[in-house]
Amino acid sequence: MRINPEDYHVVFNKPYLTGKEALYIEQAAKRWGHLSGNGKYTRLCQRFFEERYGFRRCLLTTSCTDALEMAALLLNIQPGDEVIMPSYTFVSTANAFVLRGAKIIFVDSQPWHPNMDAHSIEALITPRTKAIVVVHYAGMANDMKTILQIAGRHGLYVVEDAAQAIDSYHKEGNRRLPLGSLGHLAAFSFHETKNIIAGEGGMLVINAPSMEARAEILWEKGTNRSAFFRGEVDKYNWVDVGSSFLPSEIIAAFLYAQLEHLEAIQQRRLNLWNYYYQGLKPLAEAGFIDLPTIPAYATNNAHMFYIVCRSLEERSRLIDYLKRHGILAVFHYQPLHDSPFYREKHDGRPLPNCRRFADCLLRLPLFYELTHTQQDYIIATIEAFYRPQKGKKP
Ligand SMILES: *Cc1c(COP(=O)(O)O)cnc(C)c1O
């Protein structure tokens, strides 16, 4: 049975507007007269992150994909270099490095979390290994203490794919460090499916001081234009490779309106996340589904609410059942190590935990304007699927 998106009672995602986006875009044009990149709103957004999270240097990009591509250039990844990363991630995490000729060494997920298993990394390191790329899935930190120790021992770079991880932290004792501040480099996304949006948009965080100057040059199409505008050089020139990684002020103005509401957005999403968790707990306790596990070293930024079903077949039936009741719930990544593009290049290790999350994980609608009434309906529908007698027919 097919349903048009308009027929859903509950869509999967709905972009939230804070109300100031159009005004700031208009101001960029009329008041500041600057619509190309690296203007007032770009600097406001970058400063917001640098001040709030202590990131050393931030550069807005047109996407997280672009920020990851910049990271691969900054690390001077060469053909044959090996890069270690989870298989359970978005294709851009790998593509950015494959574009430079890297060989990707995929790591399995943890049994209880889609994040990669930090303890299986060390056995995969060879003399060709250049970097570890960490993904903080669902905005929950990976085990950064273990990963940074391994990287330190072997002289490897660490890049955080923090696309989903805005306003989330890594905890160690009573120390809390923001995700995006732990690797040499980190990449964020402001795609419309993330907590804070700009349609398409992203940001590179440069924590390693030695990479800062070059990052600016790559960002400005291989020129020292930024240094020129600061008056540090008397003309600007082609000095390195680069590309057009910087977004227009239209994107930055939109993003700044969102950032002003970061706290309200985060609070609302956390409230919705906890409401799902409490509502679905009885089903988890009865053994029908698994709920997300937040590791002791992680915080939850409510980027995503997912459940884990018992099999692929059961998940497919649940998706269908929800669809018939007007609810759009969606699965997530297919394992990259077993993708049509990479299957032949992978070293053949089976990655069973990754496979389980690919087959069994199901994401529920989660967006600012979702209501508890809608959540009650979603929870009751899932109840009715698993316990047709007990759950009330929605
Ligand atoms: C969303 C996402 C990306 C890509 O972000 P874009 O801004 O769309 O390029 C990369 N990695 C992960 C883990 C993501 O969730």
Short mmCIF file of C-alpha atoms and ligand atoms in Angstrom, two decimals:
data_model
loop_
_atom_site.label_atom_id
_atom_site.label_comp_id
_atom_site.label_asym_id
_atom_site.label_seq_id
_atom_site.Cartn_x
_atom_site.Cartn_y
_atom_site.Cartn_z
CA MET A 1 0.00 0.00 0.00
CA ARG A 2 1.40 3.39 -0.99
CA ILE A 3 0.65 6.61 0.87
CA ASN A 4 1.47 10.13 -0.28
CA PRO A 5 3.59 12.14 2.14
CA GLU A 6 0.59 14.49 2.63
CA ASP A 7 -1.40 11.57 3.99
CA TYR A 8 0.90 10.93 6.93
CA HIS A 9 -0.42 12.00 10.32
CA VAL A 10 3.19 12.11 11.42
CA VAL A 11 5.99 12.89 8.99
CA PHE A 12 9.53 11.79 9.80
CA ASN A 13 11.15 15.22 9.88
CA LYS A 14 9.95 18.80 9.59
CA PRO A 15 12.47 21.65 9.37
CA TYR A 16 11.93 24.11 12.22
CA LEU A 17 12.17 27.85 11.57
CA THR A 18 12.93 30.16 14.48
CA GLY A 19 11.34 33.18 12.74
CA LYS A 20 14.43 35.34 12.13
CA GLU A 21 15.89 33.48 9.14
CA ALA A 22 14.30 35.64 6.41
CA LEU A 23 15.08 38.85 8.30
CA TYR A 24 18.76 38.04 8.62
CA ILE A 25 19.01 37.04 4.97
CA GLU A 26 17.42 40.38 4.06
CA GLN A 27 19.86 42.20 6.34
CA ALA A 28 22.80 40.45 4.72
CA ALA A 29 21.64 41.82 1.38
CA LYS A 30 20.25 45.24 2.26
CA ARG A 31 22.11 46.32 5.38
CA TRP A 32 25.49 44.75 4.82
CA GLY A 33 25.39 44.47 1.03
CA HIS A 34 27.42 41.26 1.08
CA LEU A 35 26.04 37.94 -0.15
CA SER A 36 29.12 35.97 -1.10
CA GLY A 37 31.06 34.05 1.53
CA ASN A 38 33.12 35.02 4.58
CA GLY A 39 31.05 38.06 5.56
CA LYS A 40 29.43 39.26 8.77
CA TYR A 41 27.11 36.28 9.36
CA THR A 42 29.80 33.74 8.53
CA ARG A 43 32.01 35.33 11.17
CA LEU A 44 29.15 35.52 13.69
CA CYS A 45 28.43 31.80 13.27
CA GLN A 46 32.09 30.83 13.50
CA ARG A 47 32.60 32.98 16.59
CA PHE A 48 29.48 31.46 18.19
CA PHE A 49 31.07 28.01 18.07
CA GLU A 50 34.55 29.19 18.99
CA GLU A 51 33.26 30.97 22.08
CA ARG A 52 30.59 28.53 23.23
CA TYR A 53 32.60 25.33 22.79
CA GLY A 54 36.19 26.56 22.82
CA PHE A 55 36.88 25.23 19.30
CA ARG A 56 40.19 26.73 18.22
CA ARG A 57 39.12 27.78 14.71
CA CYS A 58 35.87 27.23 12.80
CA LEU A 59 35.25 27.60 9.07
CA LEU A 60 31.72 27.34 7.69
CA THR A 61 31.44 25.06 4.66
CA THR A 62 28.68 24.27 2.19
CA SER A 63 28.20 20.84 3.81
CA CYS A 64 29.70 18.40 6.27
CA THR A 65 30.78 16.42 3.21
CA ASP A 66 32.87 19.43 2.12
CA ALA A 67 34.33 19.79 5.61
CA LEU A 68 35.39 16.11 5.49
CA GLU A 69 36.93 16.64 2.05
CA MET A 70 38.89 19.58 3.45
CA ALA A 71 40.02 17.34 6.32
CA ALA A 72 41.36 14.73 3.88
CA LEU A 73 43.28 17.47 2.01
CA LEU A 74 44.65 18.93 5.24
CA LEU A 75 45.92 15.53 6.36
CA ASN A 76 47.65 15.14 2.97
CA ILE A 77 46.03 11.77 2.39
CA GLN A 78 47.84 10.03 -0.50
CA PRO A 79 46.91 7.01 -2.65
CA GLY A 80 47.46 3.86 -0.62
CA ASP A 81 47.15 5.53 2.78
CA GLU A 82 44.85 3.67 5.14
CA VAL A 83 42.06 5.35 7.09
CA ILE A 84 40.17 3.56 9.86
CA MET A 85 36.47 4.31 10.38
CA PRO A 86 33.15 2.62 11.22
CA SER A 87 31.24 0.79 8.51
CA TYR A 88 27.96 1.98 10.00
CA THR A 89 28.08 5.60 8.83
CA PHE A 90 27.04 7.96 6.04
CA VAL A 91 28.82 7.51 2.74
CA SER A 92 30.55 10.93 2.93
CA THR A 93 32.66 9.84 5.91
CA ALA A 94 34.42 7.38 3.59
CA ASN A 95 34.09 9.17 0.25
CA ALA A 96 36.07 12.22 1.37
CA PHE A 97 39.11 9.98 1.92
CA VAL A 98 38.49 7.66 -1.05
CA LEU A 99 38.59 10.77 -3.28
CA ARG A 100 42.24 11.18 -2.24
CA GLY A 101 43.01 7.52 -2.99
CA ALA A 102 42.81 6.19 0.55
CA LYS A 103 42.03 2.60 1.41
CA ILE A 104 39.30 2.42 4.03
CA ILE A 105 39.64 -0.08 6.86
CA PHE A 106 36.16 -0.56 8.30
CA VAL A 107 35.51 -1.25 11.97
CA ASP A 108 32.51 -3.05 13.45
CA SER A 109 29.97 -1.34 15.73
CA GLN A 110 29.79 -1.98 19.47
CA PRO A 111 27.25 -4.65 20.48
CA TRP A 112 25.05 -2.09 22.25
CA HIS A 113 25.76 1.03 20.21
CA PRO A 114 26.18 1.77 16.49
CA ASN A 115 29.43 3.65 17.27
CA MET A 116 32.58 1.76 16.30
CA ASP A 117 34.22 -0.55 18.78
CA ALA A 118 37.32 1.37 19.90
CA HIS A 119 38.98 -1.77 21.24
CA SER A 120 39.17 -3.41 17.82
CA ILE A 121 41.02 -0.47 16.22
CA GLU A 122 44.57 -1.21 17.31
CA ALA A 123 44.74 -4.62 15.62
CA LEU A 124 43.92 -2.93 12.28
CA ILE A 125 46.79 -0.43 12.32
CA THR A 126 49.58 -0.95 9.77
CA PRO A 127 52.57 1.21 8.69
CA ARG A 128 50.24 2.76 6.04
CA THR A 129 47.61 3.90 8.53
CA LYS A 130 47.28 7.67 8.52
CA ALA A 131 44.11 8.53 10.43
CA ILE A 132 41.17 7.36 12.49
CA VAL A 133 37.81 8.91 11.62
CA VAL A 134 35.36 8.79 14.52
CA VAL A 135 31.61 9.11 14.02
CA HIS A 136 29.51 10.14 17.01
CA TYR A 137 26.34 8.31 15.99
CA ALA A 138 23.04 9.84 17.16
CA GLY A 139 25.15 12.64 18.67
CA MET A 140 26.56 10.28 21.31
CA ALA A 141 30.29 10.32 21.92
CA ASN A 142 32.46 7.45 20.91
CA ASP A 143 35.01 6.19 23.46
CA MET A 144 37.44 9.06 22.87
CA LYS A 145 39.74 8.23 25.75
CA THR A 146 40.62 4.86 24.20
CA ILE A 147 40.74 6.24 20.66
CA LEU A 148 43.00 9.19 21.52
CA GLN A 149 45.35 6.89 23.42
CA ILE A 150 45.62 4.54 20.44
CA ALA A 151 46.14 7.46 18.04
CA GLY A 152 48.81 8.92 20.33
CA ARG A 153 50.69 5.63 20.59
CA HIS A 154 50.80 5.24 16.80
CA GLY A 155 51.14 8.88 15.72
CA LEU A 156 47.79 8.93 13.87
CA TYR A 157 45.51 11.83 13.10
CA VAL A 158 42.00 11.83 14.55
CA VAL A 159 39.09 13.36 12.64
CA GLU A 160 35.66 13.59 14.26
CA ASP A 161 32.67 13.23 11.97
CA ALA A 162 30.50 15.25 14.33
CA ALA A 163 27.74 15.75 11.74
CA GLN A 164 25.09 14.67 14.28
CA ALA A 165 26.91 15.81 17.39
CA ILE A 166 26.22 19.51 17.92
CA ASP A 167 26.02 20.48 21.62
CA SER A 168 27.05 17.06 22.90
CA TYR A 169 29.94 16.10 25.17
CA HIS A 170 32.49 13.47 26.06
CA LYS A 171 32.68 12.83 29.81
CA GLU A 172 35.67 11.65 31.77
CA GLY A 173 35.29 11.79 35.53
CA ASN A 174 33.82 15.23 36.13
CA ARG A 175 35.41 16.70 32.98
CA ARG A 176 33.13 17.34 30.01
CA LEU A 177 34.64 18.17 26.64
CA PRO A 178 32.43 19.19 23.69
CA LEU A 179 32.36 16.80 20.74
CA GLY A 180 34.26 18.45 17.92
CA SER A 181 37.04 19.62 20.26
CA LEU A 182 38.79 16.26 20.66
CA GLY A 183 40.19 15.42 17.22
CA HIS A 184 42.81 17.31 15.19
CA LEU A 185 39.86 18.19 12.96
CA ALA A 186 36.09 17.86 13.22
CA ALA A 187 33.21 18.23 10.77
CA PHE A 188 29.66 19.33 11.58
CA SER A 189 26.51 19.32 9.43
CA PHE A 190 23.62 21.78 9.21
CA HIS A 191 21.67 19.68 6.71
CA GLU A 192 17.92 20.02 7.22
CA THR A 193 17.77 16.65 9.00
CA LYS A 194 20.13 17.77 11.79
CA ASN A 195 19.31 19.62 15.05
CA ILE A 196 20.42 23.04 13.74
CA ILE A 197 19.86 23.60 10.06
CA ALA A 198 20.77 25.78 7.10
CA GLY A 199 19.22 23.65 4.34
CA GLU A 200 22.62 22.41 3.29
CA GLY A 201 25.59 23.54 5.34
CA GLY A 202 28.52 22.43 7.43
CA MET A 203 31.58 23.48 9.36
CA LEU A 204 35.18 22.40 9.73
CA VAL A 205 36.73 22.74 13.17
CA ILE A 206 40.51 23.02 13.25
CA ASN A 207 41.88 22.13 16.68
CA ALA A 208 45.48 21.47 15.58
CA PRO A 209 47.24 24.88 15.47
CA SER A 210 49.60 23.71 12.71
CA MET A 211 46.69 23.18 10.29
CA GLU A 212 44.97 26.51 10.79
CA ALA A 213 46.69 28.66 8.16
CA ARG A 214 46.46 26.01 5.44
CA ALA A 215 42.79 25.34 6.22
CA GLU A 216 41.99 28.97 5.46
CA ILE A 217 43.83 28.75 2.14
CA LEU A 218 42.07 25.54 1.00
CA TRP A 219 38.80 27.17 2.00
CA GLU A 220 39.49 30.27 -0.11
CA LYS A 221 40.15 28.31 -3.35
CA GLY A 222 43.88 27.93 -2.74
CA THR A 223 44.56 31.64 -2.25
CA ASN A 224 45.76 33.67 0.72
CA ARG A 225 42.73 35.95 0.35
CA SER A 226 41.84 35.79 4.06
CA ALA A 227 45.32 36.94 5.06
CA PHE A 228 45.05 39.72 2.46
CA PHE A 229 41.80 41.02 3.96
CA ARG A 230 43.39 41.02 7.40
CA GLY A 231 46.19 43.15 5.93
CA GLU A 232 48.84 40.48 6.53
CA VAL A 233 49.98 40.37 2.87
CA ASP A 234 49.81 43.14 0.24
CA LYS A 235 48.26 41.10 -2.60
CA TYR A 236 46.55 37.78 -2.70
CA ASN A 237 47.83 34.91 -4.75
CA TRP A 238 47.41 31.29 -5.68
CA VAL A 239 49.49 29.56 -3.02
CA ASP A 240 48.14 25.99 -2.69
CA VAL A 241 45.39 23.64 -3.89
CA GLY A 242 41.88 24.49 -2.78
CA SER A 243 38.28 24.75 -3.77
CA SER A 244 35.13 26.75 -3.16
CA PHE A 245 34.28 25.34 0.24
CA LEU A 246 32.75 28.44 1.80
CA PRO A 247 28.99 29.03 1.80
CA SER A 248 27.27 32.28 0.87
CA GLU A 249 26.10 34.78 3.48
CA ILE A 250 22.53 33.67 2.69
CA ILE A 251 23.30 30.30 4.28
CA ALA A 252 25.22 31.86 7.16
CA ALA A 253 22.42 34.36 7.93
CA PHE A 254 19.89 31.52 8.05
CA LEU A 255 22.20 29.49 10.26
CA TYR A 256 22.76 32.37 12.68
CA ALA A 257 19.01 32.68 13.27
CA GLN A 258 19.01 29.00 14.19
CA LEU A 259 22.02 29.25 16.48
CA GLU A 260 20.32 31.99 18.51
CA HIS A 261 17.69 29.36 19.41
CA LEU A 262 20.08 26.51 20.07
CA GLU A 263 19.12 26.10 23.72
CA ALA A 264 15.38 26.08 23.14
CA ILE A 265 15.77 23.62 20.26
CA GLN A 266 17.96 21.30 22.32
CA GLN A 267 15.60 21.42 25.30
CA ARG A 268 12.59 20.59 23.17
CA ARG A 269 14.32 17.71 21.42
CA LEU A 270 15.53 16.26 24.73
CA ASN A 271 12.03 16.48 26.12
CA LEU A 272 10.66 14.57 23.12
CA TRP A 273 13.48 12.02 23.31
CA ASN A 274 12.79 11.29 26.98
CA TYR A 275 9.06 11.03 26.31
CA TYR A 276 9.67 8.30 23.73
CA TYR A 277 12.08 6.53 26.07
CA GLN A 278 9.60 6.41 28.97
CA GLY A 279 6.70 5.48 26.71
CA LEU A 280 8.52 2.61 25.02
CA LYS A 281 10.19 1.26 28.16
CA PRO A 282 7.50 -1.37 28.87
CA LEU A 283 8.01 -2.88 25.40
CA ALA A 284 11.78 -2.97 25.96
CA GLU A 285 11.37 -4.53 29.40
CA ALA A 286 9.14 -7.20 27.87
CA GLY A 287 11.96 -8.00 25.41
CA PHE A 288 10.25 -6.89 22.19
CA ILE A 289 12.65 -4.08 21.30
CA ASP A 290 15.93 -2.52 22.45
CA LEU A 291 16.10 1.16 23.36
CA PRO A 292 19.19 3.35 22.83
CA THR A 293 22.03 2.91 25.32
CA ILE A 294 23.85 6.10 26.30
CA PRO A 295 27.45 5.12 27.14
CA ALA A 296 28.81 6.36 30.50
CA TYR A 297 31.29 8.66 28.70
CA ALA A 298 28.60 10.22 26.46
CA THR A 299 25.82 12.80 26.69
CA ASN A 300 22.65 12.77 24.62
CA ASN A 301 21.93 15.72 22.30
CA ALA A 302 18.64 14.16 21.14
CA HIS A 303 19.69 14.15 17.53
CA MET A 304 17.76 10.95 16.90
CA PHE A 305 15.43 8.50 18.58
CA TYR A 306 15.76 4.91 17.43
CA ILE A 307 14.61 1.48 18.50
CA VAL A 308 16.29 -1.81 17.58
CA CYS A 309 13.96 -4.58 16.38
CA ARG A 310 14.66 -8.30 16.71
CA SER A 311 15.07 -9.00 12.97
CA LEU A 312 15.06 -7.41 9.54
CA GLU A 313 11.79 -9.18 8.78
CA GLU A 314 10.14 -7.81 11.92
CA ARG A 315 11.43 -4.31 11.23
CA SER A 316 10.02 -4.39 7.69
CA ARG A 317 6.63 -5.43 9.03
CA LEU A 318 6.73 -2.69 11.68
CA ILE A 319 7.63 -0.01 9.10
CA ASP A 320 4.72 -1.20 7.01
CA TYR A 321 2.35 -1.28 9.96
CA LEU A 322 3.33 2.26 10.98
CA LYS A 323 2.94 3.41 7.38
CA ARG A 324 -0.59 2.00 7.27
CA HIS A 325 -1.32 4.06 10.39
CA GLY A 326 0.09 7.21 8.80
CA ILE A 327 3.45 7.25 10.59
CA LEU A 328 6.71 7.52 8.68
CA ALA A 329 9.60 5.73 10.43
CA VAL A 330 12.82 4.98 8.59
CA PHE A 331 15.83 2.69 8.85
CA HIS A 332 19.34 4.06 8.46
CA TYR A 333 22.71 3.11 6.96
CA GLN A 334 23.54 0.07 4.89
CA PRO A 335 27.02 -1.22 5.85
CA LEU A 336 29.66 0.55 3.76
CA HIS A 337 32.03 -2.44 3.83
CA ASP A 338 29.35 -4.48 2.04
CA SER A 339 28.24 -1.77 -0.42
CA PRO A 340 28.33 -2.31 -4.20
CA PHE A 341 31.20 0.22 -4.37
CA TYR A 342 33.37 -1.19 -1.60
CA ARG A 343 32.50 -4.90 -1.24
CA GLU A 344 35.39 -6.04 -3.45
CA LYS A 345 37.87 -3.68 -1.78
CA HIS A 346 36.98 -4.72 1.78
CA ASP A 347 39.31 -7.24 3.44
CA GLY A 348 36.49 -9.71 4.04
CA ARG A 349 36.10 -9.43 7.82
CA PRO A 350 32.43 -9.90 8.76
CA LEU A 351 31.11 -6.99 10.86
CA PRO A 352 28.10 -8.56 12.60
CA ASN A 353 27.14 -5.71 14.95
CA CYS A 354 27.12 -3.26 12.04
CA ARG A 355 24.93 -5.70 10.10
CA ARG A 356 22.51 -5.95 13.03
CA PHE A 357 22.05 -2.17 13.26
CA ALA A 358 21.68 -1.96 9.47
CA ASP A 359 18.95 -4.63 9.57
CA CYS A 360 17.18 -3.83 12.84
CA LEU A 361 17.55 -0.13 13.74
CA LEU A 362 14.47 2.01 13.15
CA ARG A 363 14.33 5.80 13.57
CA LEU A 364 11.11 7.40 14.83
CA PRO A 365 9.88 10.91 13.93
CA LEU A 366 11.72 13.54 16.01
CA PHE A 367 11.46 17.25 15.25
CA TYR A 368 10.83 20.45 17.20
CA GLU A 369 7.13 20.69 16.40
CA LEU A 370 6.30 17.05 17.16
CA THR A 371 3.72 16.92 19.98
CA HIS A 372 3.30 14.55 22.92
CA THR A 373 -0.13 13.69 21.49
CA GLN A 374 1.53 12.54 18.27
CA GLN A 375 4.10 10.64 20.31
CA ASP A 376 1.33 8.94 22.32
CA TYR A 377 -0.18 7.83 19.02
CA ILE A 378 3.18 6.52 17.73
CA ILE A 379 3.89 4.69 20.99
CA ALA A 380 0.39 3.17 21.08
CA THR A 381 0.75 2.04 17.47
CA ILE A 382 4.06 0.31 18.20
CA GLU A 383 2.46 -1.29 21.30
CA ALA A 384 -0.43 -2.53 19.18
CA PHE A 385 2.01 -4.04 16.66
CA TYR A 386 3.83 -6.06 19.29
CA ARG A 387 0.88 -6.76 21.61
CA PRO A 388 -2.27 -6.79 19.50
CA GLN A 389 -4.44 -7.92 22.49
CA LYS A 390 -3.02 -5.65 25.15
CA GLY A 391 -2.36 -2.44 23.22
CA LYS A 392 -5.42 -0.37 22.39
CA LYS A 393 -6.22 -0.36 18.69
CA PRO A 394 -5.23 3.12 17.48
C1 LIG B 1 24.53 14.08 7.80
C2 LIG B 1 25.83 13.38 7.88
C3 LIG B 1 26.89 13.65 7.00
C4 LIG B 1 26.75 14.53 5.80
O1 LIG B 1 26.41 15.83 6.09
P1 LIG B 1 26.11 16.85 4.87
O2 LIG B 1 26.09 18.18 5.55
O3 LIG B 1 24.79 16.45 4.30
O4 LIG B 1 27.22 16.73 3.89
C5 LIG B 1 28.10 13.02 7.20
N1 LIG B 1 28.28 12.16 8.21
C6 LIG B 1 27.29 11.84 9.06
C7 LIG B 1 27.56 10.88 10.18
C8 LIG B 1 26.03 12.43 8.91
O5 LIG B 1 25.04 12.11 9.77
#
